[in-house]
XYZ file of N, CA and C in Angstrom:
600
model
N -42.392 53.215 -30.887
C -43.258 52.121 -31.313
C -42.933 50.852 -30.546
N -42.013 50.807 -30.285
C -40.933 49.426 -29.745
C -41.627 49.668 -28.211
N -41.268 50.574 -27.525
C -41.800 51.076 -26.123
C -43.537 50.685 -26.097
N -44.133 51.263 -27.429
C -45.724 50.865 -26.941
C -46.026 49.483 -26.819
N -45.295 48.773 -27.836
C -45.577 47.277 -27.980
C -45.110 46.400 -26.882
N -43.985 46.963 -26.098
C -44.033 46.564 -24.607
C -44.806 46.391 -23.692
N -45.251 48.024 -23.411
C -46.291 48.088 -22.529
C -47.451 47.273 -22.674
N -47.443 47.338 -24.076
C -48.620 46.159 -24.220
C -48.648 45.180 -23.703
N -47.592 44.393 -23.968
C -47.631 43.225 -23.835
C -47.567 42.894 -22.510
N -46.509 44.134 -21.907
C -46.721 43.819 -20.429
C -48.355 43.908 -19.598
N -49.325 44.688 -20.209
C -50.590 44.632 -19.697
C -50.976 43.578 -20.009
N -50.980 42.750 -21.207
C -51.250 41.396 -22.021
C -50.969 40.274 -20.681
N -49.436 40.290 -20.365
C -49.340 39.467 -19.056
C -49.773 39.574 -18.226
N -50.220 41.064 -17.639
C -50.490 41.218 -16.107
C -52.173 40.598 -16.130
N -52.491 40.387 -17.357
C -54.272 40.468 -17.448
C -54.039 38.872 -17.543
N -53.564 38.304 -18.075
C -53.484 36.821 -17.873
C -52.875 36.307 -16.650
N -51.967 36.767 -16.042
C -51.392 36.836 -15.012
C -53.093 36.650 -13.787
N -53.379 37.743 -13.574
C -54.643 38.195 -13.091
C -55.560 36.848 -13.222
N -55.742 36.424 -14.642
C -56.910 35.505 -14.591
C -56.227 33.910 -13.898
N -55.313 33.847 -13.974
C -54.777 32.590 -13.840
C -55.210 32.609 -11.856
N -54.980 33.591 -11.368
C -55.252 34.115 -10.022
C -56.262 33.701 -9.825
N -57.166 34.370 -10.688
C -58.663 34.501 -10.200
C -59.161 32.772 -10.534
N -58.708 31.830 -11.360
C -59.030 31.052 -11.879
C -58.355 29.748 -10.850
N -57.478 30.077 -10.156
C -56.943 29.254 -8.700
C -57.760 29.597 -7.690
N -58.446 30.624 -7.230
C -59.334 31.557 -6.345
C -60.314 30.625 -6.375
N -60.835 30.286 -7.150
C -62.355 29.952 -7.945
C -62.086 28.208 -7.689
N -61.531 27.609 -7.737
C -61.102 26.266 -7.598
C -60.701 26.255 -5.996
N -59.677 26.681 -5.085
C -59.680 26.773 -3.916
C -60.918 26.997 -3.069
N -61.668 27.843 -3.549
C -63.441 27.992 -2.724
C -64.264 26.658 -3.013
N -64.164 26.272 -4.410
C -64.795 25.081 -4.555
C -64.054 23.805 -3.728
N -63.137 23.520 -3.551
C -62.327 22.577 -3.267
C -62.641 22.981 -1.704
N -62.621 23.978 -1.139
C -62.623 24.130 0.554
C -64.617 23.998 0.931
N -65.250 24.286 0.053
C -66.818 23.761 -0.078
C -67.054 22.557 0.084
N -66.419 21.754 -0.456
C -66.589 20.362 -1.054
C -65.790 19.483 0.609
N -64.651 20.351 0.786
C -64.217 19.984 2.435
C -65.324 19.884 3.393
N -65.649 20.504 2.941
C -66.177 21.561 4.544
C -67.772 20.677 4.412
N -68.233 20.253 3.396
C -69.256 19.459 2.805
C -68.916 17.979 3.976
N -67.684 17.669 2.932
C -67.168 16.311 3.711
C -67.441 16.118 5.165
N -66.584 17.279 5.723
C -66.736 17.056 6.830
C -67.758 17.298 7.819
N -68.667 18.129 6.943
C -69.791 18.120 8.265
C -70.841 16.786 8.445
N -70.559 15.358 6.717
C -71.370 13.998 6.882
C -70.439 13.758 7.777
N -68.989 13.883 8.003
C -68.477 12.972 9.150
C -68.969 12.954 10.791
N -68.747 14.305 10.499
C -69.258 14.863 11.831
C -70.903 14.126 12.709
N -71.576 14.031 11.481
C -73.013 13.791 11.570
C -72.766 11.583 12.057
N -71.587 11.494 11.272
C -71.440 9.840 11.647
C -70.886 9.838 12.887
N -70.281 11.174 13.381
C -69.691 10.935 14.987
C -70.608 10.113 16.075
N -72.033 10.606 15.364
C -72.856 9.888 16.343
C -73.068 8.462 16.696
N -72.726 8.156 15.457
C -73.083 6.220 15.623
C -71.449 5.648 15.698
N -70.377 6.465 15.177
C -69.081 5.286 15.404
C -68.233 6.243 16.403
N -66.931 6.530 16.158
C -65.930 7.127 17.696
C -65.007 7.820 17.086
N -63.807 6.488 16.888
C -62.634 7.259 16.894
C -62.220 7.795 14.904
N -62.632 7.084 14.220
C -62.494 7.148 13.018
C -63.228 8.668 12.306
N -64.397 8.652 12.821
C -65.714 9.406 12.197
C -64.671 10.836 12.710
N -64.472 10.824 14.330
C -63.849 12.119 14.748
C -62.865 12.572 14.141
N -61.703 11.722 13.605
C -60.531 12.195 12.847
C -60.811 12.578 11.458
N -61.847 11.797 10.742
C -61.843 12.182 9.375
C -62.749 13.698 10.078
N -63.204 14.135 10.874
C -63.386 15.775 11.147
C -62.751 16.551 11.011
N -61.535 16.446 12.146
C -60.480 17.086 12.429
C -59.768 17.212 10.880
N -59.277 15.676 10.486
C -58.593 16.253 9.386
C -58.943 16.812 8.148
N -60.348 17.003 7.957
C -61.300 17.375 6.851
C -61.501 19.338 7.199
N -61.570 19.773 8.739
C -61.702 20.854 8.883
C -59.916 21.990 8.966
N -59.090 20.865 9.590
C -58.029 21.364 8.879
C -57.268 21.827 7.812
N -58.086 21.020 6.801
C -57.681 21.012 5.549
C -58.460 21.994 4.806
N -60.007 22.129 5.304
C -60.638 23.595 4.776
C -59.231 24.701 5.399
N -59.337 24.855 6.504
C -58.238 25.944 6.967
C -57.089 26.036 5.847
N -56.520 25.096 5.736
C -55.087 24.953 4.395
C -55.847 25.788 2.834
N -56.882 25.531 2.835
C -57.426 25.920 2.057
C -57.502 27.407 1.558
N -58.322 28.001 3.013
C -58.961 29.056 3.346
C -57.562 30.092 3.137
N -56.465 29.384 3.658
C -55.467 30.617 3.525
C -54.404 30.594 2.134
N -54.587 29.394 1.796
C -54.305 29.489 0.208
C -54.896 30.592 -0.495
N -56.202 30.165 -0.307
C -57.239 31.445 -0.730
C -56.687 33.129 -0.478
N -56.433 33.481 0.800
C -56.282 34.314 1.367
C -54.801 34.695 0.467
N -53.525 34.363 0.382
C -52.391 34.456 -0.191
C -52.648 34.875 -1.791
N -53.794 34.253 -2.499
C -53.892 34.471 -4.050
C -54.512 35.827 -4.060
N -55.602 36.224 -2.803
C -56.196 37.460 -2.597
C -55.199 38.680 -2.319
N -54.147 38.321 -1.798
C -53.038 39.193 -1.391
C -52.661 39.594 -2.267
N -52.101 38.126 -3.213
C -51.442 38.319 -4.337
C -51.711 39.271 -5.517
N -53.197 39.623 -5.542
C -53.975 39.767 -6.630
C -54.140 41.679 -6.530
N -53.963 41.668 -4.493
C -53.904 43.113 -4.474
C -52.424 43.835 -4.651
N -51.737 43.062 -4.262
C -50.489 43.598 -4.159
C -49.600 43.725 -5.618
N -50.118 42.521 -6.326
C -48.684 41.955 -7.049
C -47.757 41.647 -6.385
N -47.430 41.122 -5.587
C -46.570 40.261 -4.916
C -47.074 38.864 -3.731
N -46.100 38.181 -3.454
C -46.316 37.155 -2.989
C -46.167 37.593 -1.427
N -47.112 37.158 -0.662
C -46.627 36.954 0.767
C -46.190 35.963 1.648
N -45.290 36.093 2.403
C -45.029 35.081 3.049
C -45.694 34.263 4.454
N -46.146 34.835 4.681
C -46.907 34.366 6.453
C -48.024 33.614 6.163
N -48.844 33.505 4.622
C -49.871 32.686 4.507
C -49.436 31.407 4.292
N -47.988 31.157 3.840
C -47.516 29.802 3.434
C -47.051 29.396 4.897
N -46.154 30.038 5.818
C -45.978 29.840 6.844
C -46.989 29.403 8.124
N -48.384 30.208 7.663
C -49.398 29.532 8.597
C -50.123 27.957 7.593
N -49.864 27.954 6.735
C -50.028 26.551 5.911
C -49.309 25.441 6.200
N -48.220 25.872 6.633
C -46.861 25.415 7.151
C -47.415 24.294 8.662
N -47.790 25.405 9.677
C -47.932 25.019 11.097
C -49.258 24.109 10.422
N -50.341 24.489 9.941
C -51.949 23.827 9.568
C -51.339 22.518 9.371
N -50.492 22.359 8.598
C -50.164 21.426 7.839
C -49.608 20.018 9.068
N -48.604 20.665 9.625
C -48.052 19.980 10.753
C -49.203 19.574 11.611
N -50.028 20.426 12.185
C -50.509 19.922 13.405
C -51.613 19.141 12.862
N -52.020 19.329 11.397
C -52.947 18.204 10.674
C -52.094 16.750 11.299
N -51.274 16.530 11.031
C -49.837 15.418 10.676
C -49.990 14.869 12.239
N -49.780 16.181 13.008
C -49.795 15.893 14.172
C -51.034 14.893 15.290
N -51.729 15.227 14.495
C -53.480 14.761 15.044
C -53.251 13.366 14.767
N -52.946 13.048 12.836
C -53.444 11.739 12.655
C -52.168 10.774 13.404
N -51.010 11.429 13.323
C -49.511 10.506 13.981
C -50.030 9.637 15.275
N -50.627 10.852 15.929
C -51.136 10.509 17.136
C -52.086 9.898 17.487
N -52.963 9.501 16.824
C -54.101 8.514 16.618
C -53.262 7.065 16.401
N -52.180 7.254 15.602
C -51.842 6.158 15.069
C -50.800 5.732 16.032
N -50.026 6.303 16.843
C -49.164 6.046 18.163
C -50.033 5.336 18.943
N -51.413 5.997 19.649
C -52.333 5.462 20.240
C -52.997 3.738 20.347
N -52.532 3.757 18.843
C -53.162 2.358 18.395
C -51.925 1.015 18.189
N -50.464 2.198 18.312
C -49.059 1.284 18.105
C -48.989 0.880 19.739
N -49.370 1.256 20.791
C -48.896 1.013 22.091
C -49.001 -0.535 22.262
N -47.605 -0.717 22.804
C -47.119 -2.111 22.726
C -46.103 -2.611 21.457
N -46.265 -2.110 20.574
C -45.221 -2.336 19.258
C -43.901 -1.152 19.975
N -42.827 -1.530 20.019
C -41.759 -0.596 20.778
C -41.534 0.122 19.850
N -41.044 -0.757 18.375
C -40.552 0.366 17.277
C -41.547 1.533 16.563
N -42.609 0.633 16.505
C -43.427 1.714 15.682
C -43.947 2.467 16.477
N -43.852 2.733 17.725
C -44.563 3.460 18.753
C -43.517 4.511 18.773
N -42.420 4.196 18.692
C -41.049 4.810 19.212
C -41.078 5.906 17.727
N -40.971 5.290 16.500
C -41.035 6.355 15.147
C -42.120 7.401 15.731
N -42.936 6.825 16.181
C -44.555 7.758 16.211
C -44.317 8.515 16.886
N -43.596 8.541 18.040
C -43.135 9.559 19.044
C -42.204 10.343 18.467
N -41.227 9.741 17.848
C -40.086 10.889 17.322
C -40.898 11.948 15.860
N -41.803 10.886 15.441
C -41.948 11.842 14.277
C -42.954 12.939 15.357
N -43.848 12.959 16.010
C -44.772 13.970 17.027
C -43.808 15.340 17.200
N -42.574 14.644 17.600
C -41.633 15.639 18.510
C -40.992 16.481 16.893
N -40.901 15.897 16.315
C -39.908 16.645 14.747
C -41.530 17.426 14.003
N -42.322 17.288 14.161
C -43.439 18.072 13.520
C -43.929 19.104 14.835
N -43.929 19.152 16.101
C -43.563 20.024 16.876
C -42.989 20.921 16.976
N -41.599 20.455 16.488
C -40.376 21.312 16.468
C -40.791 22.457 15.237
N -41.259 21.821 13.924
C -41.441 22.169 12.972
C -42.664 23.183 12.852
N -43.787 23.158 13.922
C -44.565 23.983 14.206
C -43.782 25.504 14.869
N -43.183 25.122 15.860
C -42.678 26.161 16.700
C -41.647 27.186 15.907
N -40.804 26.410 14.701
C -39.989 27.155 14.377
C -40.329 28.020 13.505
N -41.739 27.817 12.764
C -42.363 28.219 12.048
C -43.538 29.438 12.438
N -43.810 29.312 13.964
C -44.258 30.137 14.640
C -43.224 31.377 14.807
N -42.241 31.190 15.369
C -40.804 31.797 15.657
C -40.824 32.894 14.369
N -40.693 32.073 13.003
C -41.212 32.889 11.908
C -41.798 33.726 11.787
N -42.884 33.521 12.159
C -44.373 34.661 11.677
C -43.985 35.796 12.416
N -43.423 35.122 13.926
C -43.289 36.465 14.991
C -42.215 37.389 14.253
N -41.199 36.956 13.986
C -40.333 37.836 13.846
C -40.395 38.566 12.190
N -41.305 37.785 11.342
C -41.746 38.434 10.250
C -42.271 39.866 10.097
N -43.803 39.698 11.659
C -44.829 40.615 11.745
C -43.595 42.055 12.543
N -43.192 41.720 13.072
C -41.975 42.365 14.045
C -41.391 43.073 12.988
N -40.451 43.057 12.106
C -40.258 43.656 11.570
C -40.582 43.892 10.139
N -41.945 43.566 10.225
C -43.055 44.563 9.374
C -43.432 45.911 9.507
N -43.679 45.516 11.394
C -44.445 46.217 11.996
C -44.137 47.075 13.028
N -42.667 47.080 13.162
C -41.815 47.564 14.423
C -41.669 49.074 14.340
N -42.432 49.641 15.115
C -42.912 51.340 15.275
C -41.353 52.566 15.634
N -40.905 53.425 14.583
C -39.879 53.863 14.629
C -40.679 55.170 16.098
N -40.238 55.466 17.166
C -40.548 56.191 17.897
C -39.908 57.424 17.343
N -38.773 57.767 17.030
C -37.887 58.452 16.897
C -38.771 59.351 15.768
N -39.229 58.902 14.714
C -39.497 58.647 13.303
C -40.590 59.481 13.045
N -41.660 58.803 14.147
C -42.994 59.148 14.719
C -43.251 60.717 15.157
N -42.196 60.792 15.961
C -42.288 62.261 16.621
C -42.170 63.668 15.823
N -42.522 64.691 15.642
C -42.122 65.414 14.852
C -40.991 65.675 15.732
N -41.083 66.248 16.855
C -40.082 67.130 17.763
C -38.351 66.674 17.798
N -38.808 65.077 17.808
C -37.545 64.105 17.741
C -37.372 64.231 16.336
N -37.728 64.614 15.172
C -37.497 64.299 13.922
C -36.739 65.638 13.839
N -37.104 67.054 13.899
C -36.345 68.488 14.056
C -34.967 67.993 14.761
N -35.496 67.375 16.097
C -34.222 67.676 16.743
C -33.687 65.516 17.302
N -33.143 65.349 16.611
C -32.424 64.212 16.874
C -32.275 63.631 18.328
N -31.373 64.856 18.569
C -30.605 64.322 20.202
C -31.574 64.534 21.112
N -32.590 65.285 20.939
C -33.471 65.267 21.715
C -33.794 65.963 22.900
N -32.742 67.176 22.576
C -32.000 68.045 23.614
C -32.206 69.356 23.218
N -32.623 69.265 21.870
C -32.925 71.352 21.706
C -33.947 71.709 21.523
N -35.044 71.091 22.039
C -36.201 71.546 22.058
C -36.201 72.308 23.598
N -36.003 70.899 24.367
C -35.868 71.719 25.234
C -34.583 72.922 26.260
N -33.426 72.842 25.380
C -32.893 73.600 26.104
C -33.393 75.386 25.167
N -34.005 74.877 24.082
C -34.633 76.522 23.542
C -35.729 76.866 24.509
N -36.350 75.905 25.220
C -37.458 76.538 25.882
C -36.695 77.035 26.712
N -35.511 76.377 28.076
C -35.010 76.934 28.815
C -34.954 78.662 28.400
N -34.316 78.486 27.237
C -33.199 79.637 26.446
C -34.472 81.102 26.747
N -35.696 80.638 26.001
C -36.697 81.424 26.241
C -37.457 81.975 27.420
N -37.051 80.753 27.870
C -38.014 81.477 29.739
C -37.039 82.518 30.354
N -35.559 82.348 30.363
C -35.018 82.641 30.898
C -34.792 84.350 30.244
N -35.151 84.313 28.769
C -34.901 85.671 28.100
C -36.005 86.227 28.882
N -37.191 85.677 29.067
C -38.109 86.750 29.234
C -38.393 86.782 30.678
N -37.816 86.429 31.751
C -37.506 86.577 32.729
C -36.029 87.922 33.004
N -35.533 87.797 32.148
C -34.775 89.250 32.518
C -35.351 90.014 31.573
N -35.924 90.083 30.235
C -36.834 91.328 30.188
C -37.739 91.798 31.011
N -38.706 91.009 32.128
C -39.145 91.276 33.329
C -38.229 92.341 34.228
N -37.012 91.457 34.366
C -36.473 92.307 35.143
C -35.898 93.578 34.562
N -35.732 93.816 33.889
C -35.108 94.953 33.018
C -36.287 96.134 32.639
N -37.896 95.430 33.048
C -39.068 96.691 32.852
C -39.217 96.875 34.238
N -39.290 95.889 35.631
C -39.151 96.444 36.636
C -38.626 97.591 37.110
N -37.213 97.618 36.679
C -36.053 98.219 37.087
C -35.779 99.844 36.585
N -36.347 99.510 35.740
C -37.350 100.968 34.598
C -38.474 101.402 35.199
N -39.178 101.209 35.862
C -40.350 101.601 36.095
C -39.910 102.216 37.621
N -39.040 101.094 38.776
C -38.750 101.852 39.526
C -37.618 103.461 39.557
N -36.974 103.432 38.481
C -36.224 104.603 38.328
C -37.060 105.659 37.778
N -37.995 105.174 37.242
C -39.206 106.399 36.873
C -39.839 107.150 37.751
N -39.602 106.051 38.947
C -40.707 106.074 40.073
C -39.990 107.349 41.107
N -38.977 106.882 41.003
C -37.470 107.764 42.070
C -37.629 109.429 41.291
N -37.849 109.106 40.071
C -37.473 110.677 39.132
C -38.604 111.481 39.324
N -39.856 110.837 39.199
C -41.035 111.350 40.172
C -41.083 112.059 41.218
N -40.552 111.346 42.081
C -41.252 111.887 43.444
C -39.733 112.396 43.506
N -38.304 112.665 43.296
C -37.226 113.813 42.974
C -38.570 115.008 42.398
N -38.784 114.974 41.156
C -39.259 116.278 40.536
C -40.171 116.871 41.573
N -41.083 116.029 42.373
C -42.104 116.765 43.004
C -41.630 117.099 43.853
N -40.426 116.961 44.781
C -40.245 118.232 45.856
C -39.296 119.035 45.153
């Protein structure tokens, strides 16, 4: 009885569990709509102003992206039951090179101020860094996700390890039936001798 009322309850969580998912899902699409909304009036103001209209683009279509893979991670989540890591990690880099865009707008506009030009540069180079190492990540994530056992793969290598008795049985075999060859030759000519003995 104790055991059923578990299970229950554990389905009880996984089903609330589930909706809380689906109920972040549902808010992330709206919220990356409502982006993606934003940014296409900016886009449309690119025409009459420059530098302002273009960045609120950039950083309005970036931020759908942050979005989009939020999205993507709760979808994971929802198949797997578990969390993945490479969608936060590409949220990670989105995130930076968002940072990266506006820093740099704003360096652009410090030229001539030494100090604040000088932060603007160091922070560029530390959200750089912070991209790359985070790239470095994903690679070596997918790598050994995804890293193909050859050995593993093979049946032949799976029988035989060392990789050596497959083929020294073939040797083993050619070579048997190469002296049974010779051993029906050798028969046939002594048949041949007993022959032509009997006939004279």
């Amino acid at each position: 009885m104790a055991e059923g009322d578990d299970n229950r309850a554990m389905r009880v969580l996984r089903v609330a569990e589930d909706g809380v998912y689906y109920a972040m899902a549902v808010v992330l699409l709206a919220a990356a709509l409502v982006v993606l909304v934003y940014a296409g009036e900016s886009f449309v103001r690119v025409l009459d102003e420059t530098e302002t209209a273009m960045l609120e683009v950039l950083d309005g279509l970036l931020l759908v992206f942050i979005f989009v893979e939020l999205l993507y991670a709760v979808r994971v989540t929802l198949a797997r039951h578990e969390i993945a890591a490479e969608p936060f990690l590409l949220i990670g880099i989105i995130a930076s090179i968002k940072e990266i865009v506006v820093v740099s707008v704003e360096a652009a506009g410090a030229i001539g101020d030494g100090a604040l030009f000088d932060d603007r540069v160091v922070l560029i180079g530390v959200l750089g860094g912070v991209v790359l190492a985070l790239t470095l990540a994903i690679l070596m994530l997918r790598r050994s996700q995804t890293y193909p056992s050859e050995k593993a793969d093979d049946p032949e290598d799976a029988d035989d390890p060392a990789g050596t008795g497959g083929s020294a049985a073939g040797e083993g075999d050619a070579q048997g039936e190469d002296d049974a060859q010779g051993e029906d030759d050798a028969q046939r000519e002594d048949d041949a001798q007993l022959a032509r003995a009997s006939a004279r």
